[in-house]
Structures are given as C-alpha cells and as structure tokens.
PDB file of C-alpha atoms in Angstrom:
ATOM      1  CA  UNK B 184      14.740 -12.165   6.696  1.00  0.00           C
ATOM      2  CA  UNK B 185      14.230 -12.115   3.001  1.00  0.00           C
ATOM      3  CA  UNK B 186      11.163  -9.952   3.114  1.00  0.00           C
ATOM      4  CA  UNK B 187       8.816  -8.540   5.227  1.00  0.00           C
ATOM      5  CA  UNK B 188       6.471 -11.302   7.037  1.00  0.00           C
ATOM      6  CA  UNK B 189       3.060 -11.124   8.621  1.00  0.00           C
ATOM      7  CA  UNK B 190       1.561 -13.729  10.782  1.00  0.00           C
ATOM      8  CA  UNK B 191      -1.138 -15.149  10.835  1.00  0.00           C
ATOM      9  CA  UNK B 192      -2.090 -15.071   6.902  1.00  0.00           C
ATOM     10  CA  UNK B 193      -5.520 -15.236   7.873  1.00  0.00           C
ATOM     11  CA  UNK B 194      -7.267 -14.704  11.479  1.00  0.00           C
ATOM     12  CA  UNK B 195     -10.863 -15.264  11.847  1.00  0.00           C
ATOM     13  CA  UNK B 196     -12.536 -13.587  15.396  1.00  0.00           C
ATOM     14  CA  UNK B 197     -15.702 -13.545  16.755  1.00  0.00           C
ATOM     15  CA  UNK B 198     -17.307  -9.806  17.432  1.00  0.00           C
ATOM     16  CA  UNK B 199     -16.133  -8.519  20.946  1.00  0.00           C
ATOM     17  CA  UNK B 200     -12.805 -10.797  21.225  1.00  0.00           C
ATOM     18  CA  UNK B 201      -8.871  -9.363  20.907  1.00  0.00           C
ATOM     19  CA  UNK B 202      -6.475  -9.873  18.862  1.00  0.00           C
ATOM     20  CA  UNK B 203      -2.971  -9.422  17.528  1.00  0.00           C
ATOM     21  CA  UNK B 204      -1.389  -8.663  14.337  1.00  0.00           C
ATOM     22  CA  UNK B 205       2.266  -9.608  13.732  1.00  0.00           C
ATOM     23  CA  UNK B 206       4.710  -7.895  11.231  1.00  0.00           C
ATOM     24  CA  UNK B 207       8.425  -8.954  11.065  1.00  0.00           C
ATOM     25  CA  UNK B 208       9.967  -6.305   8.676  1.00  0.00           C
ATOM     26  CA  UNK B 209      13.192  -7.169   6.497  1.00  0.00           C
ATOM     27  CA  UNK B 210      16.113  -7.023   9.035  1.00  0.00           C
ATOM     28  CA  UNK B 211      17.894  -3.657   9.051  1.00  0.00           C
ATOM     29  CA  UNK B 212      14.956  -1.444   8.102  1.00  0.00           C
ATOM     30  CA  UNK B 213      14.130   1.269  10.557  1.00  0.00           C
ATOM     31  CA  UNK B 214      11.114   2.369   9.059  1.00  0.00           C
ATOM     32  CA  UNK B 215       7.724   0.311   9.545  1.00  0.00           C
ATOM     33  CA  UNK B 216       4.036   1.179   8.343  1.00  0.00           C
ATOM     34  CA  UNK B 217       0.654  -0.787   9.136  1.00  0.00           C
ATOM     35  CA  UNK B 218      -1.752  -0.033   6.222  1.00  0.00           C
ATOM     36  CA  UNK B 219      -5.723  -1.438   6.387  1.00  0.00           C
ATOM     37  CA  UNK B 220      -7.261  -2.393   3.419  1.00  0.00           C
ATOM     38  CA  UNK B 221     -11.134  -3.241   2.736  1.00  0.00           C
ATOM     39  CA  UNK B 222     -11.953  -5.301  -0.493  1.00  0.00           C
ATOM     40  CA  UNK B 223     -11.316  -3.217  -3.791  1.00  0.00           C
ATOM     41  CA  UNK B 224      -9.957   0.116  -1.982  1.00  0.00           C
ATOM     42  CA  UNK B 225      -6.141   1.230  -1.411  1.00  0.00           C
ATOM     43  CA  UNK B 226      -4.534   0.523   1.247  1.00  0.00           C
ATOM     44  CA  UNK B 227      -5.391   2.980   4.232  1.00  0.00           C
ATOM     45  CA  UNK B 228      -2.659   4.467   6.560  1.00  0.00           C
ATOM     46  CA  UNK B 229      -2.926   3.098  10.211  1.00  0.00           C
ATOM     47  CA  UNK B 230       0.402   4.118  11.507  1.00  0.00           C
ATOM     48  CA  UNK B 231       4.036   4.384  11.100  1.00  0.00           C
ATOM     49  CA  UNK B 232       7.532   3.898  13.350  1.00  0.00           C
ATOM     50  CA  UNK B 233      10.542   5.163  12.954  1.00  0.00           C
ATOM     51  CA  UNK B 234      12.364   2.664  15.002  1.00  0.00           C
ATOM     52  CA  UNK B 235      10.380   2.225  18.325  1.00  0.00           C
ATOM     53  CA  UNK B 236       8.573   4.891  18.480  1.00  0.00           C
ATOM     54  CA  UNK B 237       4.981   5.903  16.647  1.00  0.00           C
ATOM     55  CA  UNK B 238       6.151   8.678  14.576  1.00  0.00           C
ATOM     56  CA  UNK B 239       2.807   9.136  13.291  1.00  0.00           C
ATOM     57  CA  UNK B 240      -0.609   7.209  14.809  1.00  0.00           C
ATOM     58  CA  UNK B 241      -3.288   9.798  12.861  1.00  0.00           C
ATOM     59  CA  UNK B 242      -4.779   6.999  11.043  1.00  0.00           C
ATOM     60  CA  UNK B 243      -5.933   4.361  14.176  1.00  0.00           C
ATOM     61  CA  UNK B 244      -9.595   4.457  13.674  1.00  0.00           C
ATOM     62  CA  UNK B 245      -9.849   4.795  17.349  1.00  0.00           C
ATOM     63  CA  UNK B 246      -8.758   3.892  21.045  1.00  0.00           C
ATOM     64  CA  UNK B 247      -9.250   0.192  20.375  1.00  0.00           C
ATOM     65  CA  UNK B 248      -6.405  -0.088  18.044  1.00  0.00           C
ATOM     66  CA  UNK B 249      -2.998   0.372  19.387  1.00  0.00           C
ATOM     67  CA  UNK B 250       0.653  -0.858  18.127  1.00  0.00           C
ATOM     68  CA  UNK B 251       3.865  -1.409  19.328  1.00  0.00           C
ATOM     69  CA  UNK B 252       7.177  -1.989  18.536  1.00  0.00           C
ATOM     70  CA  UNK B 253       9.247  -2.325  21.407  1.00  0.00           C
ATOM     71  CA  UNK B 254      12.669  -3.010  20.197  1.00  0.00           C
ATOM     72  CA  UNK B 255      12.439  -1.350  16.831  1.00  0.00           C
ATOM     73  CA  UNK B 256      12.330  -4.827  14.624  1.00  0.00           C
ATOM     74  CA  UNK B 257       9.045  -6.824  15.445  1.00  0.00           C
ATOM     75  CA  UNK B 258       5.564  -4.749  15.779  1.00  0.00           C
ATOM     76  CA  UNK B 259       2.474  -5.851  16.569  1.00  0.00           C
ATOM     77  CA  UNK B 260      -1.031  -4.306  15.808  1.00  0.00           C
ATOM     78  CA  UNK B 261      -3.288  -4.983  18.647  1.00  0.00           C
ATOM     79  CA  UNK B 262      -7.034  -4.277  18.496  1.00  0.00           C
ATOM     80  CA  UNK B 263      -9.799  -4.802  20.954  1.00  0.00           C
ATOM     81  CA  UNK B 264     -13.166  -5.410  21.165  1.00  0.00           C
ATOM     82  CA  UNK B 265     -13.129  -6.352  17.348  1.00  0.00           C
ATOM     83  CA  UNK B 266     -16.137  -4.843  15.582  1.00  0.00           C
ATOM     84  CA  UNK B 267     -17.416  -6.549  12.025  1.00  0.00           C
ATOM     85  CA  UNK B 268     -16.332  -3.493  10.414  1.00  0.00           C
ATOM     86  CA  UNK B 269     -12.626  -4.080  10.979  1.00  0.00           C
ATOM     87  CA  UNK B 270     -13.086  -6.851   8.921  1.00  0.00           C
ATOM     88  CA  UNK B 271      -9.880  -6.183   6.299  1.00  0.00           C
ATOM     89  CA  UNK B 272      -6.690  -7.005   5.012  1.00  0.00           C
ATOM     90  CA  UNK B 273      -3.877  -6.011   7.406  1.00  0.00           C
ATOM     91  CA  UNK B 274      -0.466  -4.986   5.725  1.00  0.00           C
ATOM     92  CA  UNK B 275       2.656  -4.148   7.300  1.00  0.00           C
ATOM     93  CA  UNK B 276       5.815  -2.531   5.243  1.00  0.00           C
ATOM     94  CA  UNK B 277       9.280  -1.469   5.935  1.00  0.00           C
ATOM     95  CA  UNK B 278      11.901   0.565   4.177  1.00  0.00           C
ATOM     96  CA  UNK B 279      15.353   1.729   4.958  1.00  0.00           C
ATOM     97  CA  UNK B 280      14.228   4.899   6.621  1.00  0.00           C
ATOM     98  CA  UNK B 281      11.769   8.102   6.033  1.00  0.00           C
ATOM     99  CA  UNK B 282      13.648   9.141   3.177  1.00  0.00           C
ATOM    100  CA  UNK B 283      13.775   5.618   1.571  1.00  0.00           C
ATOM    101  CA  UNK B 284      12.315   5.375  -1.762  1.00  0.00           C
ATOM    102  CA  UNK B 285      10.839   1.867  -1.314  1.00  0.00           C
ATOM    103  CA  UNK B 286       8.151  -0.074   1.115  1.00  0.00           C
ATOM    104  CA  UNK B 287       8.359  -3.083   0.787  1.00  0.00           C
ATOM    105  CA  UNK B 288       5.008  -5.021   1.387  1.00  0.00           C
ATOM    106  CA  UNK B 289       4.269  -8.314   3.570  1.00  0.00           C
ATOM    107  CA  UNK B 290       1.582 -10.694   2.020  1.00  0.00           C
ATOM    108  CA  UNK B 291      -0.847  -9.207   4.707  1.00  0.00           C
ATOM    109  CA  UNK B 292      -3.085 -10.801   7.289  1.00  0.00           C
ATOM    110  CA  UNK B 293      -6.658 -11.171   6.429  1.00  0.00           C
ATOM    111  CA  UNK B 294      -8.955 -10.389   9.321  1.00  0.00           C
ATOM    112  CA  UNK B 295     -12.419 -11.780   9.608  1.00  0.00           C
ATOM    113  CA  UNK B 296     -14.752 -10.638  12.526  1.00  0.00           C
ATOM    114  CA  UNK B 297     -18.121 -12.446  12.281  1.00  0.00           C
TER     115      UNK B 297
ATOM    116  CA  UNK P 189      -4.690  18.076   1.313  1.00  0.00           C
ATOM    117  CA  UNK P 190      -2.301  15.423   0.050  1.00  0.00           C
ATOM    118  CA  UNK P 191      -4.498  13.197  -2.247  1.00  0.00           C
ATOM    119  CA  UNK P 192      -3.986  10.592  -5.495  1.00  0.00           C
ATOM    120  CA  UNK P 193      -6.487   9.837  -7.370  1.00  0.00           C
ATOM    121  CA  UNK P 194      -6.761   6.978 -10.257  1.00  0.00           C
ATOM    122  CA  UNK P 195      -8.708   5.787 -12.722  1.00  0.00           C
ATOM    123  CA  UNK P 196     -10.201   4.227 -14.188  1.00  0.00           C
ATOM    124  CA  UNK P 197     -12.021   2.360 -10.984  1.00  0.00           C
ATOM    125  CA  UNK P 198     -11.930  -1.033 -13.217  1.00  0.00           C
ATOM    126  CA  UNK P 199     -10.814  -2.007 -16.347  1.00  0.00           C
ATOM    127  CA  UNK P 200     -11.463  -5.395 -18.199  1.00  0.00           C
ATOM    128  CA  UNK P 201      -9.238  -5.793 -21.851  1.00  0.00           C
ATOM    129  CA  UNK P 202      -8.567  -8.634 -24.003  1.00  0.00           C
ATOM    130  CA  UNK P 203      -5.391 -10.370 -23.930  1.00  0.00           C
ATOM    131  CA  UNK P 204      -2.960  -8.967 -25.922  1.00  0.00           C
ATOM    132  CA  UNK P 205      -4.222  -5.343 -26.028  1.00  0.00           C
ATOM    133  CA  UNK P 206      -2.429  -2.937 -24.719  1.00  0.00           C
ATOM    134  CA  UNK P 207      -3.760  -0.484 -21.946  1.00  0.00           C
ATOM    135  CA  UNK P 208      -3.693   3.463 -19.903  1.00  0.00           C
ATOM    136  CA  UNK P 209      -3.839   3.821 -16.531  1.00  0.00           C
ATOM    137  CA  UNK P 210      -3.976   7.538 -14.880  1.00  0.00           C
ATOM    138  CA  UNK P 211      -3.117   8.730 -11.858  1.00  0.00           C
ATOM    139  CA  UNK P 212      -3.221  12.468 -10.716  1.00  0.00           C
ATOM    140  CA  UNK P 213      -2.109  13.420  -7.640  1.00  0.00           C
ATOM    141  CA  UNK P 214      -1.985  16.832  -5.157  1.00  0.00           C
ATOM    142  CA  UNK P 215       1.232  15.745  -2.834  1.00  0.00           C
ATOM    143  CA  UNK P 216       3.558  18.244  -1.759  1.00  0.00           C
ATOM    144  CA  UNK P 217       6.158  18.412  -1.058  1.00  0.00           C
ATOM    145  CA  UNK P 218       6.696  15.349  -3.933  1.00  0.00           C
ATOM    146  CA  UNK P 219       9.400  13.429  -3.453  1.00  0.00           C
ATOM    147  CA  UNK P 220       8.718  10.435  -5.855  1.00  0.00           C
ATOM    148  CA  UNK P 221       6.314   8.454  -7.735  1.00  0.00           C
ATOM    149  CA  UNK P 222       5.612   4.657  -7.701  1.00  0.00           C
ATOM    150  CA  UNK P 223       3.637   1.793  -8.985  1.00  0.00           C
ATOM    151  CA  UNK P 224       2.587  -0.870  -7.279  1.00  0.00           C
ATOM    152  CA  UNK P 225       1.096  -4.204  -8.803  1.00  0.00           C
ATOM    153  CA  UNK P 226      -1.103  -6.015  -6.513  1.00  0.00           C
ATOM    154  CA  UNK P 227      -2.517  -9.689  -7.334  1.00  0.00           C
ATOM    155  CA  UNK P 228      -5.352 -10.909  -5.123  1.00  0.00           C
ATOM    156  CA  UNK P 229      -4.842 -11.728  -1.779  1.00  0.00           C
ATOM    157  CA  UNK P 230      -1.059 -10.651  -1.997  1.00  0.00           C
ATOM    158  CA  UNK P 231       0.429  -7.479  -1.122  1.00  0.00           C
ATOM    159  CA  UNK P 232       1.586  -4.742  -3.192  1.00  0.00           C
ATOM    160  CA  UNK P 233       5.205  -5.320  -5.245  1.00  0.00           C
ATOM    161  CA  UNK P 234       6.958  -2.286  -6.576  1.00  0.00           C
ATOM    162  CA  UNK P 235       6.702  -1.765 -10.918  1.00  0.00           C
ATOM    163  CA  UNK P 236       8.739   1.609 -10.957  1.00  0.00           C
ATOM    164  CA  UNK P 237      10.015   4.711  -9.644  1.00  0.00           C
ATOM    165  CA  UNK P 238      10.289   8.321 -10.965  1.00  0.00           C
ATOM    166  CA  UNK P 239      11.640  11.284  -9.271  1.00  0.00           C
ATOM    167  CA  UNK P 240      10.608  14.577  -9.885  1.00  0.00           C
ATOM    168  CA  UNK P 241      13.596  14.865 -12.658  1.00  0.00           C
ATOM    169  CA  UNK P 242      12.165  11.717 -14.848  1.00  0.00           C
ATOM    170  CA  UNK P 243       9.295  11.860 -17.537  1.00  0.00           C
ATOM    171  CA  UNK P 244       9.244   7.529 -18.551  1.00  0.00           C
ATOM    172  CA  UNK P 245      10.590   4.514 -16.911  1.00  0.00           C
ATOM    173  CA  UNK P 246      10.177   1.400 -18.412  1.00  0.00           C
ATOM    174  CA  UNK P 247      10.028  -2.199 -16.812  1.00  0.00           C
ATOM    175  CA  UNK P 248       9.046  -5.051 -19.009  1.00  0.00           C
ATOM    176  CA  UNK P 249       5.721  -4.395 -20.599  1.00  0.00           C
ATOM    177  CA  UNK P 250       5.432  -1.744 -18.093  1.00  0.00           C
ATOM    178  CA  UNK P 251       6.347   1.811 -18.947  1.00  0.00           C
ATOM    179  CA  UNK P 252       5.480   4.684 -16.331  1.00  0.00           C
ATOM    180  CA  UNK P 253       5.325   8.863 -17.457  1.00  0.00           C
ATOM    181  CA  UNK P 254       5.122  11.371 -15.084  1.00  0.00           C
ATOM    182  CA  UNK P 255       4.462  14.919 -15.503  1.00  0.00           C
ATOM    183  CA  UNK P 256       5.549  16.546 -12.712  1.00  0.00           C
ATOM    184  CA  UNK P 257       4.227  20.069 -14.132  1.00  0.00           C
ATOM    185  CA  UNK P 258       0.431  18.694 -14.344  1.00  0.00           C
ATOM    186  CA  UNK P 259       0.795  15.914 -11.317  1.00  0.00           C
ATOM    187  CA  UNK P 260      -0.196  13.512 -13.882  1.00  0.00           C
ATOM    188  CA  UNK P 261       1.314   9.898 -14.466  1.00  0.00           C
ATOM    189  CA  UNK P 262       0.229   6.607 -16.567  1.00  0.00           C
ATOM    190  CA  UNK P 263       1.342   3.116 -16.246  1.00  0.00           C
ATOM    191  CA  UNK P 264       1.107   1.848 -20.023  1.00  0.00           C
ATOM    192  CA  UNK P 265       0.507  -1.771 -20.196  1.00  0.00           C
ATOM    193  CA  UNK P 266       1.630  -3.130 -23.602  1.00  0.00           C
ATOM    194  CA  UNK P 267       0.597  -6.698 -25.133  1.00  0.00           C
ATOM    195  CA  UNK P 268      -1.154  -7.373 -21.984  1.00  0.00           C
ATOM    196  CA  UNK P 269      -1.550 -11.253 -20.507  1.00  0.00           C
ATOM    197  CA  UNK P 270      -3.769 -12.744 -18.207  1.00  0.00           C
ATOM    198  CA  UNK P 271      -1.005 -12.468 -15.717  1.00  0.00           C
ATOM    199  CA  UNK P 272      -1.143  -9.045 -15.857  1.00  0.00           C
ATOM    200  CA  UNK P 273      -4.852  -9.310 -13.672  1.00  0.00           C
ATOM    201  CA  UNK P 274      -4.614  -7.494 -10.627  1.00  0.00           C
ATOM    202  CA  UNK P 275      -4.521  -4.030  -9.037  1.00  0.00           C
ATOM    203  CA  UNK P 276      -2.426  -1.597  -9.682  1.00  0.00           C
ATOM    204  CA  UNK P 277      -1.691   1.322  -7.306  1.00  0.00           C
ATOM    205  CA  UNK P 278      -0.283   4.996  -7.356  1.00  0.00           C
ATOM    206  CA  UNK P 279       1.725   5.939  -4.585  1.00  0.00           C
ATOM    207  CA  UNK P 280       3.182   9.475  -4.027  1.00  0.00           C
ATOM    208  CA  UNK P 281       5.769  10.024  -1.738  1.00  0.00           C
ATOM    209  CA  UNK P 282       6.424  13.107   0.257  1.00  0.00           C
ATOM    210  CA  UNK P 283       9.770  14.511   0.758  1.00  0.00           C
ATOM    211  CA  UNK P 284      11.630  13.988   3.863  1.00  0.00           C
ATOM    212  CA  UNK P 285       9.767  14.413   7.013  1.00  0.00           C
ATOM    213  CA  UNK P 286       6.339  14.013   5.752  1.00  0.00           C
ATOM    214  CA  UNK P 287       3.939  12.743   7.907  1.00  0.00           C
ATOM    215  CA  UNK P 288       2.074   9.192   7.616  1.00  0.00           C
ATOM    216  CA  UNK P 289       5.554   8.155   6.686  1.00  0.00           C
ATOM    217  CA  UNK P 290       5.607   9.935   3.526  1.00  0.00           C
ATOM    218  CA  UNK P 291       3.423   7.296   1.351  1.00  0.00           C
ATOM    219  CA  UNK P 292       0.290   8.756  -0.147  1.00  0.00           C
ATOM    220  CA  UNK P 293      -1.945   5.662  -1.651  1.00  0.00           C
ATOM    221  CA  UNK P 294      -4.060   5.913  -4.455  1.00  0.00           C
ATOM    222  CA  UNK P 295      -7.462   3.389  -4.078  1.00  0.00           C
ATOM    223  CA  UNK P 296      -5.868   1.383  -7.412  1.00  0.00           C
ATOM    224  CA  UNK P 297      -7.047   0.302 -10.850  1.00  0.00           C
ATOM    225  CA  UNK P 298      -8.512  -3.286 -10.972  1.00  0.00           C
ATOM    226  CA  UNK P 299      -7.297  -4.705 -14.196  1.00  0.00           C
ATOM    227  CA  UNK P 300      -8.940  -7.336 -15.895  1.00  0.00           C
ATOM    228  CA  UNK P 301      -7.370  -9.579 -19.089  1.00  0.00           C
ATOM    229  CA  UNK P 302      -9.653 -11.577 -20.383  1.00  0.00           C
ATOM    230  CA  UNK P 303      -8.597 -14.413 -22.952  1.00  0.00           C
TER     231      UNK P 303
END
C-alpha cells in the first residue's frame, strides 16, 4: 500500500475483555515496530520484527501483551485482559530494514478501556 | 543507557515568530538523527535527517543542527503559522544491530502558535 495502515482508528473495550491491534506496513518493508503512546508523552517501544520473527519484545509491559506476524507483512498486537491503564494510542511503523534510515508511521489506533 | 531528552516540555508563540527546540541525546552507537512532526491524533511524519557527518539541514521553515561532538540538536522554526501546532519529536537512531530496532524516542515538544 501507499503507507503504513492501522485498523481500527479507534477501539473502545470494556476492562477485562481482548482485543486486537492491526498494522499493515507499506509493502516490501521487512522491518516493523509497535510503539504505545499515552497523551502528551513519546511514543514508547513495545516491540519490533525483523520479518516474522520478534527481534526484540523488551518493551511488552507484560505477559498479557503479545504480537505476531506470521508471514512477515501483516502483524497484529494482541492484548488480554485489558486494564484502564492501557488506555493509549497504538502506533505501528515499518522501514526498509534495521539499517533503514526511516519509520514510517501509521495514523495509530486509539485504545479506550473503560 | 540510550536516552533523548527535549525541551522545552511545551511551548506556546505567536504566529509569525520564529522558535528553538533542543534535543540532547546519550545514544551510542549513533547512527542518525531525525525529526518528527506530530499533529493531534495523527502519527509522527518525518521533518529531517542528519548523519553523524552533517551540522544543518533545512526543510521549509524547518532547519535542523546537530552537534554530534556535544549530542546536541535544534529544530529552528522560522515565521511560524498556526499550522505549525503540534508535537515535535527527537529520534536517535542506533547503528546497525541496535536493539529496540534502533529508534530511540524523545517524549516531544508540544508547540503552540497562537494567532
């Protein structure tokens, strides 16, 4: 695609339900990051993939966030058990590869858990 | 620990004044410098770029420095408009093989133009 896409925009959850975070990054790139971002911070490092695999998970908050990307295109952020506190904006970017010296950023998905 | 830090926090201007932002930054190893411009409820789109070899890069109304001696940078703002309102964030990069995908964040400058 043109850019990098994230569906839905906006997702609101009640406290204790599931849900799952789509990213579709632009078509070729290799490289895919899920940043979190609370209202007037940075964004925060979740994970990142270097094709399928998580080359680097240190930033899940815990064992009720997990993501995949099973053919190395498409990943989805999964969390469980939502708590208020994950309450944020979700954004996914891709670049070329590790070495790349651009991300390019999806619109993100805004998560509300009331 | 890799780190960049910004400021200031918040900034409100006038429009038409021109504006500093800082950002200082303990990455290594560095690989390259960016700024990102983020409007509300949008994600973050790229202003410029600097490797370790370039001191000012200019786009638009938007010039960048880096001093790569100091791990300092700015992102001047000049004859700012109410466009210009938004967040603007410093992100290091870490050379090849870095962990967390080699993207150091910054927690941004919120910008302000007032008319």
């Amino acid at each position: 695609g043109a850019g990098v896409s994230q569906t839905p925009s906006n997702k609101v959850t009640e406290k204790g339900k599931y849900v799952e975070l789509r990213c579709d990054p632009i078509s070729g790139h290799t490289a895919l990051y899920w940043y979190r971002q609370s209202l007037g911070q940075g964004p925060e490092f979740l994970i990142y993939f270097q094709g399928t695999g998580a080359a680097d998970d240190s930033g899940l908050p815990n064992d009720r966030f997990f993501a995949v990307r099973p053919e190395g295109s498409v990943s989805t952020l999964k969390i469980q058990r939502t708590e208020r506190g994950d309450s944020a904006v979700y954004l996914c970017a891709s670049s070329t590869g590790p070495a790349s010296t651009e991300a390019f950023f999806g619109q993100g998905t805004r998560l509300t858990v009331v | 620990k890799n780190q960049v830090e910004q400021s200031p926090q918040s900034l409100i201007i006038l429009e038409g004044k021109n504006c500093t932002l800082q950002c200082n930054y303990t990455v290594s190893p560095f690989s390259n410098l960016r700024w990102y411009k983020q409007d509300t409820g949008r994600g973050p789109v790229s202003l410029t770029i600097m490797t370790f070899s370039e001191n000012t890069k200019s786009n638009g109304r938007y010039t960048a420095t880096l001093d790569a001696d100091t791990k300092q940078s700015s992102l001047h703002i000049t004859a700012s408009q109410l466009s210009d309102s938004a967040s603007y964030i410093c992100v290091v990069s870490l050379n090849y093989g870095g962990s967390q995908g080699n993207l150091i964040f910054g927690k941004g400058t919120k910008l302000s133009v007032k008319p």
